[in-house]
Short mmCIF file of C-alpha atoms (C1' of nucleotides) in Angstrom, two decimals:
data_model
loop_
_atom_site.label_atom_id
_atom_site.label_comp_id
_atom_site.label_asym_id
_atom_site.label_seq_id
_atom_site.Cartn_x
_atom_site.Cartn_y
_atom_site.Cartn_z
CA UNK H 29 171.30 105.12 134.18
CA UNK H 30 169.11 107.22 136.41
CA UNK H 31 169.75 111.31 136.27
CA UNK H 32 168.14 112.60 139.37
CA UNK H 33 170.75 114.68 140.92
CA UNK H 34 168.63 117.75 140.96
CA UNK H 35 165.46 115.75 139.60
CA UNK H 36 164.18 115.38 142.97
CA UNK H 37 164.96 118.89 144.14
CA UNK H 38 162.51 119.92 140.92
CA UNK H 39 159.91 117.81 141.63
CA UNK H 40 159.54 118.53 144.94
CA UNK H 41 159.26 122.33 144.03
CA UNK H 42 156.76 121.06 141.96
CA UNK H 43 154.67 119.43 144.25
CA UNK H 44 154.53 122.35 146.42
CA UNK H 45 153.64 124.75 143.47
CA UNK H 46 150.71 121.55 143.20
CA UNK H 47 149.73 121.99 146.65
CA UNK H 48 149.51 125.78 146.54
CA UNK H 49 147.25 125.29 143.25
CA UNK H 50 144.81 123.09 145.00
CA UNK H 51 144.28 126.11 147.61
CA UNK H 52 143.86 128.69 144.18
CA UNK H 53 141.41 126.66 142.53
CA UNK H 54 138.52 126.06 144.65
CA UNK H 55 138.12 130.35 145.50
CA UNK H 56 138.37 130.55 141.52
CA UNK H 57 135.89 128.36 140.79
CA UNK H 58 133.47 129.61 143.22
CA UNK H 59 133.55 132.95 141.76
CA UNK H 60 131.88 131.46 138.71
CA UNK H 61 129.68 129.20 140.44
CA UNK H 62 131.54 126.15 139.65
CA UNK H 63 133.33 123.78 141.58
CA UNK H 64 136.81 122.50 140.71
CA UNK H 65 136.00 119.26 138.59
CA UNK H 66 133.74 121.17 136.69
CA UNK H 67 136.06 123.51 136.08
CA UNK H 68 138.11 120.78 135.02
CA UNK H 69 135.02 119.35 132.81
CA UNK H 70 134.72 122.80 131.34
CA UNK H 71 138.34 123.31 130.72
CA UNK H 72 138.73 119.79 128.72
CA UNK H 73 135.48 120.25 126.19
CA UNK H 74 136.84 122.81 123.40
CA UNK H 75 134.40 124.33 121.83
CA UNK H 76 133.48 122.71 118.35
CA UNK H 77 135.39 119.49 119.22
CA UNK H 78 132.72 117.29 121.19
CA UNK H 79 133.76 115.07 124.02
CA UNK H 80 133.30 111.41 124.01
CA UNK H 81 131.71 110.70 127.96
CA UNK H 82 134.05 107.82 128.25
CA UNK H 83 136.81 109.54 127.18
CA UNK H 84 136.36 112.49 129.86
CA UNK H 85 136.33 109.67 132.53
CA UNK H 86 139.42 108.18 131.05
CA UNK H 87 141.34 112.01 130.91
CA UNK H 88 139.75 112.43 134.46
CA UNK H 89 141.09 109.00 136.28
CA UNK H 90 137.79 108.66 137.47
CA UNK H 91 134.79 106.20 137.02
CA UNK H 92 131.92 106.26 134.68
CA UNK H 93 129.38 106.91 137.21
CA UNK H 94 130.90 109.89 138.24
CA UNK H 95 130.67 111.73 135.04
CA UNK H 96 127.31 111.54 134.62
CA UNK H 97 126.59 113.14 137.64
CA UNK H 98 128.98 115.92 136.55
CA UNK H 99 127.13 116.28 133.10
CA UNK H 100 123.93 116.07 134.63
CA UNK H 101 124.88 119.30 136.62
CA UNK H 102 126.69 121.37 133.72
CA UNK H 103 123.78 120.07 131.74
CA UNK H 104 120.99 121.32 134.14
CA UNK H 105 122.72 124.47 134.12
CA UNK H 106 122.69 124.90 130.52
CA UNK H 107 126.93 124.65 130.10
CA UNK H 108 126.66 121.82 128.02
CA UNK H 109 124.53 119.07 125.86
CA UNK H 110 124.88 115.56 125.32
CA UNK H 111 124.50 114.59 121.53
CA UNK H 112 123.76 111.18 120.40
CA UNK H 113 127.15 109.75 118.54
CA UNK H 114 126.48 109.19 115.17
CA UNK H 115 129.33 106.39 114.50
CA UNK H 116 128.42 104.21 117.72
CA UNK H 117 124.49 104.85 119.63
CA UNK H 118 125.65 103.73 122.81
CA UNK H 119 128.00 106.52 122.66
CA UNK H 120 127.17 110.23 124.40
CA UNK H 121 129.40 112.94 123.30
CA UNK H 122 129.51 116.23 124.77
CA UNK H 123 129.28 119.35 123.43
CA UNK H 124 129.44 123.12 124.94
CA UNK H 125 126.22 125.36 124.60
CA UNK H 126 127.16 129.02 123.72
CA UNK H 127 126.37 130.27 127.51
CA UNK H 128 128.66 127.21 128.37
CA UNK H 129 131.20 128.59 126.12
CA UNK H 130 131.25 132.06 127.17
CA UNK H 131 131.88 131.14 130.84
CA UNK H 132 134.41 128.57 129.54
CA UNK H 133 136.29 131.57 128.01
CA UNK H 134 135.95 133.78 131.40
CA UNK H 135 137.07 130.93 133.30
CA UNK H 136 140.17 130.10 131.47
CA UNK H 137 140.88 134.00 131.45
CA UNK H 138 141.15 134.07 134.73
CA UNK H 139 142.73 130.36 135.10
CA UNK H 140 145.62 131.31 132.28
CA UNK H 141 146.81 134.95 134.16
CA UNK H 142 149.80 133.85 135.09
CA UNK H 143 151.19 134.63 138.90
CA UNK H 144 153.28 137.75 139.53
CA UNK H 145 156.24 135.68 140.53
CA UNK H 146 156.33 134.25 136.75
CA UNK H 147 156.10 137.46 135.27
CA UNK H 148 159.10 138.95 136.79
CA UNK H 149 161.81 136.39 135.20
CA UNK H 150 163.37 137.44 132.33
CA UNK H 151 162.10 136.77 128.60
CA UNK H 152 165.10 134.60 128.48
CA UNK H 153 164.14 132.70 131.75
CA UNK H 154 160.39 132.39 130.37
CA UNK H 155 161.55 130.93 127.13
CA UNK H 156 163.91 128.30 128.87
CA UNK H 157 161.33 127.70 131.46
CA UNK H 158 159.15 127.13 128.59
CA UNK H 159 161.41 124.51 126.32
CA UNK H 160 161.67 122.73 130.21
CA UNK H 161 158.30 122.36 130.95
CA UNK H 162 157.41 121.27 127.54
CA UNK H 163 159.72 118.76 127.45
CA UNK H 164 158.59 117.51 131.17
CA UNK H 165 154.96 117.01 129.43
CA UNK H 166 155.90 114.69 126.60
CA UNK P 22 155.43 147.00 132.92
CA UNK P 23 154.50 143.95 132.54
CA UNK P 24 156.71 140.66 131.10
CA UNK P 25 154.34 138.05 129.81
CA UNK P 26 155.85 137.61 126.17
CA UNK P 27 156.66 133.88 127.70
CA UNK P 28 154.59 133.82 131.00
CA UNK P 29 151.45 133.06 129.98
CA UNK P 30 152.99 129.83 127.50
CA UNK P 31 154.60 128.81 130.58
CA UNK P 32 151.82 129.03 133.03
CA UNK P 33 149.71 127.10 130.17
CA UNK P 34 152.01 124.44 130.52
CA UNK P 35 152.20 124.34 134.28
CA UNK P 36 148.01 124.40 134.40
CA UNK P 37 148.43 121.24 132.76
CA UNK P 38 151.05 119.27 133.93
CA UNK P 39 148.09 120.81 138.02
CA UNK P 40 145.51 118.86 136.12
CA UNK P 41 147.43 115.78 135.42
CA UNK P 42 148.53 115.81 138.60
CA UNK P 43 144.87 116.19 139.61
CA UNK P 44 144.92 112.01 137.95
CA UNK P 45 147.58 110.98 139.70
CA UNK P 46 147.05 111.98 143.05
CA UNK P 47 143.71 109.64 143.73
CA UNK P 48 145.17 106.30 142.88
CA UNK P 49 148.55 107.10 144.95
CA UNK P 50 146.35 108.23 147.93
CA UNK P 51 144.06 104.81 147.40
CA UNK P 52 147.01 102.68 147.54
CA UNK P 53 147.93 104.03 151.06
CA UNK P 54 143.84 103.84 151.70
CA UNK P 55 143.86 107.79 151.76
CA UNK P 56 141.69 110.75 150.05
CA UNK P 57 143.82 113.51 148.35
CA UNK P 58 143.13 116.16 151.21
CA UNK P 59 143.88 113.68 153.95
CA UNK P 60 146.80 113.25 151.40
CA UNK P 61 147.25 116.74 152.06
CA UNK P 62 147.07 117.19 155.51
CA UNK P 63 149.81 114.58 156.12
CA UNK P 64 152.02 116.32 154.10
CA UNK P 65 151.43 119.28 156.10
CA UNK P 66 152.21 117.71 159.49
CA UNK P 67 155.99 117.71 159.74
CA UNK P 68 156.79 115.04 162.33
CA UNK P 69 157.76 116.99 165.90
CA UNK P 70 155.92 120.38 164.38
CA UNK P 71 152.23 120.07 165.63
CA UNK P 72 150.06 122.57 163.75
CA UNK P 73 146.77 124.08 165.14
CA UNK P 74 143.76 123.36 163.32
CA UNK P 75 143.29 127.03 162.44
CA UNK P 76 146.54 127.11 160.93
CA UNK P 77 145.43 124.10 158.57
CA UNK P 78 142.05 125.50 157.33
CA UNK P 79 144.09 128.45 156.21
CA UNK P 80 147.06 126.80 154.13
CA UNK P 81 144.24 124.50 152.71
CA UNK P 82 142.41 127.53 152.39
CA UNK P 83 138.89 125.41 153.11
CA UNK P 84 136.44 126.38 155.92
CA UNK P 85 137.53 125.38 159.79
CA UNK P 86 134.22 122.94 159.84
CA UNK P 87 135.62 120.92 157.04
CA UNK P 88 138.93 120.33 159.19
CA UNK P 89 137.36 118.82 162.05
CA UNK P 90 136.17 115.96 159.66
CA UNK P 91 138.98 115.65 158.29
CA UNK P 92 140.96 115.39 161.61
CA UNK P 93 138.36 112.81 163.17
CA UNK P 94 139.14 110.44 160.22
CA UNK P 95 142.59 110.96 160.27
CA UNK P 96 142.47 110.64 164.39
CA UNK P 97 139.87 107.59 164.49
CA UNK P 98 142.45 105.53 162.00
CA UNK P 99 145.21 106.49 165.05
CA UNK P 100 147.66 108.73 162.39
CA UNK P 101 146.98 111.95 163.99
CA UNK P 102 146.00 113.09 167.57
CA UNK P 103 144.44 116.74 168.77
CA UNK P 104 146.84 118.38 171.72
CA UNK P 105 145.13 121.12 174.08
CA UNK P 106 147.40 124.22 173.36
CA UNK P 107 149.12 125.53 176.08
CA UNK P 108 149.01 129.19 175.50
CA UNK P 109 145.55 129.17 174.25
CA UNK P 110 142.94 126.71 175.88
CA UNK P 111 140.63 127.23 172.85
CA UNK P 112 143.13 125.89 170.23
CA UNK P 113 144.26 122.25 169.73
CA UNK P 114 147.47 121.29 167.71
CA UNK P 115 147.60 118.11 165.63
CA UNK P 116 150.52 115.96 166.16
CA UNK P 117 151.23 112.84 164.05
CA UNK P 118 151.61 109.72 165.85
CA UNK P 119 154.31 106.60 165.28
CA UNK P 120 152.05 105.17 163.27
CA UNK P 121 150.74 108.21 161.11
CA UNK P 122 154.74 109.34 160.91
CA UNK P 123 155.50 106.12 159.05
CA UNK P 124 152.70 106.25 156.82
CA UNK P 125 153.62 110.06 156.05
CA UNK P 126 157.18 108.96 154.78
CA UNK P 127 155.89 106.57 152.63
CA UNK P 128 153.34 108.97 151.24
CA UNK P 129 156.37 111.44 150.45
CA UNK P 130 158.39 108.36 149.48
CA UNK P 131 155.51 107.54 146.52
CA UNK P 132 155.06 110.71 145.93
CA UNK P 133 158.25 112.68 145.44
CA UNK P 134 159.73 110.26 143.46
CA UNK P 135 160.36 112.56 140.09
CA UNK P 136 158.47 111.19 136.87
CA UNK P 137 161.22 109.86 134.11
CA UNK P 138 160.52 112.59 132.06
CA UNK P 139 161.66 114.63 134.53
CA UNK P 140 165.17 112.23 135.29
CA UNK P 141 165.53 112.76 131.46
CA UNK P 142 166.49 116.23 131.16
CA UNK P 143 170.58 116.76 131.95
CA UNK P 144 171.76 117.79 134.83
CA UNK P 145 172.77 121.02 133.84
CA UNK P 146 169.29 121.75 132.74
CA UNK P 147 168.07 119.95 136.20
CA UNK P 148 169.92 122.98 137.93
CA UNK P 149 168.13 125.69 135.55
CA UNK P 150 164.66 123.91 136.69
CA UNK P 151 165.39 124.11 139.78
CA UNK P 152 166.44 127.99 140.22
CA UNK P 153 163.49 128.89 137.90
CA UNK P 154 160.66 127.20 140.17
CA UNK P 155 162.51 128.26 143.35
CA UNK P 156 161.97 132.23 142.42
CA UNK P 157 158.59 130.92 141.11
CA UNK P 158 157.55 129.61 144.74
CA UNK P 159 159.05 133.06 145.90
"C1'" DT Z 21 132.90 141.12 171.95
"C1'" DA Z 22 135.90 138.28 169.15
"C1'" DT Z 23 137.98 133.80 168.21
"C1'" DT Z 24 138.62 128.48 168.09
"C1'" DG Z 25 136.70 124.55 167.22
"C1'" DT Z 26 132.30 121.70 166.97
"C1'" DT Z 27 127.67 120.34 165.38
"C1'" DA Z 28 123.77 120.18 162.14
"C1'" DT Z 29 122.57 120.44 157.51
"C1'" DA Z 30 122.78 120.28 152.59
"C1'" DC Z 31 125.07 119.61 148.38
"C1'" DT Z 32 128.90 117.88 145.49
"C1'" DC Z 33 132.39 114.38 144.47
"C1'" DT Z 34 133.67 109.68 144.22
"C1'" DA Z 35 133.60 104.50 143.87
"C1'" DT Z 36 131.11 99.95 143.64
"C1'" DA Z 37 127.63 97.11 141.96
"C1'" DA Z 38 123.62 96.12 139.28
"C1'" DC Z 39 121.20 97.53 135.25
"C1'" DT Z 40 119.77 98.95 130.10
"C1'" DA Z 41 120.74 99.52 125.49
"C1'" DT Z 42 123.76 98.72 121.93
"C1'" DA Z 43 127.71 96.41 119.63
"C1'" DT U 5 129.79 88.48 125.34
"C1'" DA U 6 131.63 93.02 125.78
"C1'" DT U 7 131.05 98.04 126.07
"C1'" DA U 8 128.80 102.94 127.05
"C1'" DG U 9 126.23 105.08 129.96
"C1'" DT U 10 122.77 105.14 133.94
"C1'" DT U 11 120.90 104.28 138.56
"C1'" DA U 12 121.13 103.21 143.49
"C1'" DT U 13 123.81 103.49 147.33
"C1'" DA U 14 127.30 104.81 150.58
"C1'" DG U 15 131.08 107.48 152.24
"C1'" DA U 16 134.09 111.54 151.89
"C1'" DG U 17 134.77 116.54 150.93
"C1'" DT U 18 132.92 121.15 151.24
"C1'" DA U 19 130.37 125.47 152.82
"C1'" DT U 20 126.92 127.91 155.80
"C1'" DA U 21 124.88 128.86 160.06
"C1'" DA U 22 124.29 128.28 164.91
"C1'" DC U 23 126.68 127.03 169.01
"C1'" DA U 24 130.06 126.29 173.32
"C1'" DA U 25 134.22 127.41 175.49
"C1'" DT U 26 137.73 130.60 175.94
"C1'" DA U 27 140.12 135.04 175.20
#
DNA sequence: TATTGTTATACTCTATAACTATA
DNA sequence: TATAGTTATAGAGTATAACAATA
């Protein structure tokens, strides 16, 4: 029993508010001196909850190689550390220095502004929009 | 006057339903033995509507340097070709040919088929999606 | 003079394969 | 043997600067 009457319709809107992000991103990220995956490196390690490496190339789709050339350039930038696990010593989990914090903060303040054209539906529209979307990510 | 009681939840949720995206994209692309931005610039080439190469460094709001690489991989694998302008000798329009065409509406096949979470919600909440992203796109 | 697209260059991102250390 | 992370390598994406052709 497949629903997609308007399904399609509201992922394609999707896909073009996607698109448009791709262009929004890069400009961003170059204001801090970052590029967009390490904005999206940044934007995954919380402060106080340390990463697992493996686990950042799982959440990013990508290989293992690939993140430690990312950490090696947050790293040699002084963003982050990598901290021996104590559990498991093959095991490298990542951790945000306090300068890598403090640009972690700036960038999602100016990553989590929402766009003009959100803030001009309703408080009623937001809240619906948000039970919508929040049920799209489960 | 500004309305972000909601906005800023929702955009939250949006930022991360962009970054997922950001994991999906790649291995869709690879299966059609694409990149993401050549990804892109299909999707921008609307069979029968060339677009100069100007035009595309804006919307993908990259440099016009990085285009012309682009274009000679998409143009050496025969799914795009540059066009002299006729109004203006210095620009050159990209047109997709039969073979990039097909490849295009498979690429829009993959990719705009809605996630089930999405075919989940009702139709009557389908329609609300729909209206709220279309005034978001605005 | 200004604009469109190209070239040369350098750096980042990304995957594959071979490797080291640990489990 | 299997797993976590690294290294070497190669190709793609990206920006900057200098350039050619055209406006």
């Amino acid at each position: 029993m497949k629903n997609d009457g308007h399904a399609c319709e509201a992922w394609q809107l999707l896909l073009r508010l996607f698109f448009a992000q791709r262009a929004i991103l890069p400009p961003l990220a170059a204001e801090l001196e970052l590029s967009p995956a390490q904005c999206h490196v940044l934007h995954l390690i919380e402060p106080g909850r340390p990463v697992p490496m493996g686990q950042l190339a799982d959440t990013l789709a990508c290989d293992a190689s690939n993140v430690t050339g990312l950490v090696d350039r947050l790293e040699s930038r002084g963003l982050i550390r990598r901290q021996p696990s104590s559990a498991d010593r093959r095991v490298k989990v990542l951790d945000l220095t306090p300068t890598g914090s403090r640009l972690r903060a700036l960038l999602l303040d100016r990553m989590e502004k929402p766009p003009d054209t959100l803030r001009r539906l309703s408080e009623r529209e937001q809240r619906t929009l948000v039970r919508l979307l929040t049920r799209l990510i489960e």
